[in-house]
Amino acid sequence: MASPPASMPLKLTRPLGFASSLTWNSFQHIGFPFLVSSSRVKHSRMLNTGTISSELHTDSRNELAKTFDVASEERIYGWWESQGYFKPSTKKDTEPFVIAMPPPNVTGALHMGHAMFVTLEDIMIRHRRMQGKASLWIPGTDHAGIATQLVVEKMLLSEGIKRLDLEREEFIKRVWEWKNKFGGTITNQLRRLGASCDWSREHFTLDKQLSDAVVEAFVRLHSKGLIYRGSYMVNWSPNLQTAVSDLEVEYSEEPGTLYYLKYPIADGGRDDYLPVATTRPETLLGDTAVAVHPEDERYKKYIGKMAVVPMTEGRRIPVIADEYVDREFGTGALKITPGHDPNDYAIGKKLGLPTINIMNRDGSLNENAGIYRGLDRFEARKRLWGDLEGADLAIRTEPYVLRVPRSQRGGEVVEPLVSMQWFVKTKPLAEKALEALENGDLKIIPERFEKTYTHWLSNIKDWCISRQLWWGHRIPVWYVKGIENVNDYIVAKTEEDAYLVAREKYGDNCVLEQESDVLDTWFSSGLWPFSTLGWPDVSREDFTRFYPTTVMETGHDILFFWVARMVMMGIEFTGKLPFSTVYLHGLVRDSQGRKMSKTLGNVIDPLDSISEFGTDALRFTLATGTTPGQDLNLSLERLNANKGFTNKLWNAGKFISQNLPHPNGKIASCCSSELRFTSHDELLKLPLCEQWIVSKLHSLIDDVSMSYEKLYLGEAGRAIYEFFWSEFADWYIEASKTRLYEHNYAPAASIAQSVLLYVFNNVLRLLHPFMPFVTEELWQHFFKGEALIVSPWPDCDLPKLEGPMQHFEIMQNLIRSIRNARSEYSVEPGRRISATLVTSGPLKDFLQAERAVLFALAKLDAESFELLSDIPVDANKAIQLVICDGLEAYLPLSGMVDVQSELLRLGKQVLKMQSEFDGLSTRLSSKSFLEKAPATVVQETQQKADELEEKLAAIKKQVTLLESMAVTPAR
């Protein structure tokens, strides 16, 4: 199988015998190579392995570069795809793991929301693929009815063509031309993020297979009486000339005006009127009642009378009483406009009030608006208010913050408008979707969103599925024309089928005209998990093998609009849940927690981030920076820090590579990468430092594997990061140098090389789902055979030695304490110091065995080092460090510092701190300060004084110790 680097592994060199008491037979059964660099150690050692699945190799012609080259990411991705690694296993008995990608809009360009879902889903897929499951990630794009039509209309306008200048078929043709030319942009950008989708199964929601599924779904729902046509209130976009879904309406707080005006009481006196406040005075032209609270003493006398609608030539409407009205809000009198307000529409339905529509579909006023007919809605508002002022019906205006509904696509103010539309009765569907959650078949991560899901489905409204567009799935309804007194329509899968039904019913002379509306984009995407697998053909191999899918990962903001609808549609059409787990991620915000927007200028472009920091750093930042359902505050600092992690990983690979055998100056081919420690006995044969790092690795594998299983992806990434950086790189690699760089440690060097490889091999596998590119590049440098992307996931439940782990952690604390003491006494970084350790038992044996590591990491002088069972005679002339119960360290000051110079330095420090402490004490003893200063200031002052007092005590203790040494020098 081809390999991405242009390299060929060298032949295996023959194993050499040990020149020490450690024999070949001692380690042969462990199943990993012991390697030692001939450039560092005289006696090179290599042992055979047990099971070999892929071989270690490094090629002298392909040494690791100084840093990982981000430009290689596209090469690696192309190689993965060419080798078919993204396809699921074809073995019939392999357990499937399936994710249907939330299809991005075909008009889209990559943004951080896309980067988030790609990262999380790719992590899931790569992990399951390495576990050997038939992992399928289904990619695709959504036709995005409104967004795409807008893009093409703007393109046509640049050519001087309006949409309505074209026939529908010609316009659709132009949209397809645009899609074929530009529609692949977003999928190519998803590839740049490392998305390991099966691109051979890529779908588009207007593909024939998916379009057939949409028609089938519509026909089935209609035949069950779950789809109907009626006139109801919808969100109307005047510029787009279509109804839009709730999801496509964004609310923003904007400065506006609250208008107060008079509604005269019919046949009343000059002072008989109801004061009403409104933010949209033009809608009064469609008022059909004025409501007051039945207990409101101000207006009780007007209940049951008629009010005159201003500027309507005396049109009268009833004054009604309803407890819905809040007496304390506004004027306590509420104008009811059922045709242009959703709340008023509900009241009108309840009370049987007439509905008057005053608005055309383009936002201008119609004939019901009287003298304002033809005016734009906002122009009508200005004209009407001026007329009210002239008629002495205006009371006043005042500034008011409005919650303005705007079209997500066009940006214009959306109007509530009663319109003839197609609807789905959702309650019967919702009941089954609720039951799936209640009985535990459906799991939502994080769990708190189950309440949101339940609330929405419990209070669900019928779904308006029609859109007044040309681009999309045209509704499969044909109206009967040309037959007198017939107002009927035919629902069918094709026009031919519709004619067969119509002619049988009305004769051969009937004419059919197809519904001009298209379906809401969410209707087709609601079928996505199963339409992409071949439904309604349930015999298709993909459907029988991969449906239901496993996980639906998406943003929490579309839980209602898409996830819940997929659940409803999946149960309705397949009898099964479309997925068993819903994983919801949060929004990606800027470093200050603000939503990214071009207006704020705070947008972080994923492609720019990839160019600067690399895909791996971006992915790791997104995956580890948040938890399910929580928003992520993204900063360039975090990206840069994780670029540093990429570099750290790369540098660790360079270190290991440079310390493998280099006979004749070249890197030798070595043995298997299948390095395993499967029993306690095998682990016990290792030196103690190696026992520690291997045991820690085995614990990491268990913890990370569990986090992957539970989809705690952030926790998994953070655990790998902490282990690699804080334990492997900072501690074991440093410790391994004592084996690798000392000629007297040839057998230990061999062991260290193998353990370095073993740990690095497993870290690369654990980290690969997060950071696929740099891990694959390193893997290819070291290990030949299968690619890392399809290498097996590390085994769990491998042995761990608690004793060595505890002992090494004690040694870590010892080294840290010595380092802190060196820093405290300003010891030069390179200077080696004396130390005496007091301990006994197994801990003493451990420290004795690992003296070289202790000397190297704590910068201790081997000549003056002592390991005792009792306190040294001159302990009073040394710094005492209590590390734990049974271990103390004594650092003779005479070997650490120039006593007189250190006394002089500390004396100056004491004088300065004492002066600051005295000043704070004076403030705190002042009655005036305590009474007048804010409590927080007093508290901060006291806290600072306490800290200074503690530091002074510690420094004075140092001074006392140094002064005693100045009098009686240590031996």
PDB file of C-alpha atoms in Angstrom, residues 124 203 229 481 811 876 889:
ATOM      1  CA  MET A 124     -15.715  10.258  16.851  1.00  0.00           C
ATOM      2  CA  HIS A 203     -25.236  13.660  -1.225  1.00  0.00           C
ATOM      3  CA  ARG A 229     -53.494  23.496   3.407  1.00  0.00           C
ATOM      4  CA  LYS A 481     -58.295  23.763 -13.582  1.00  0.00           C
ATOM      5  CA  MET A 811      10.776  11.573  43.519  1.00  0.00           C
ATOM      6  CA  ASN A 876      21.199  22.437  61.370  1.00  0.00           C
ATOM      7  CA  ALA A 889      16.148  16.167  52.147  1.00  0.00           C
TER       8      ALA A 889
END
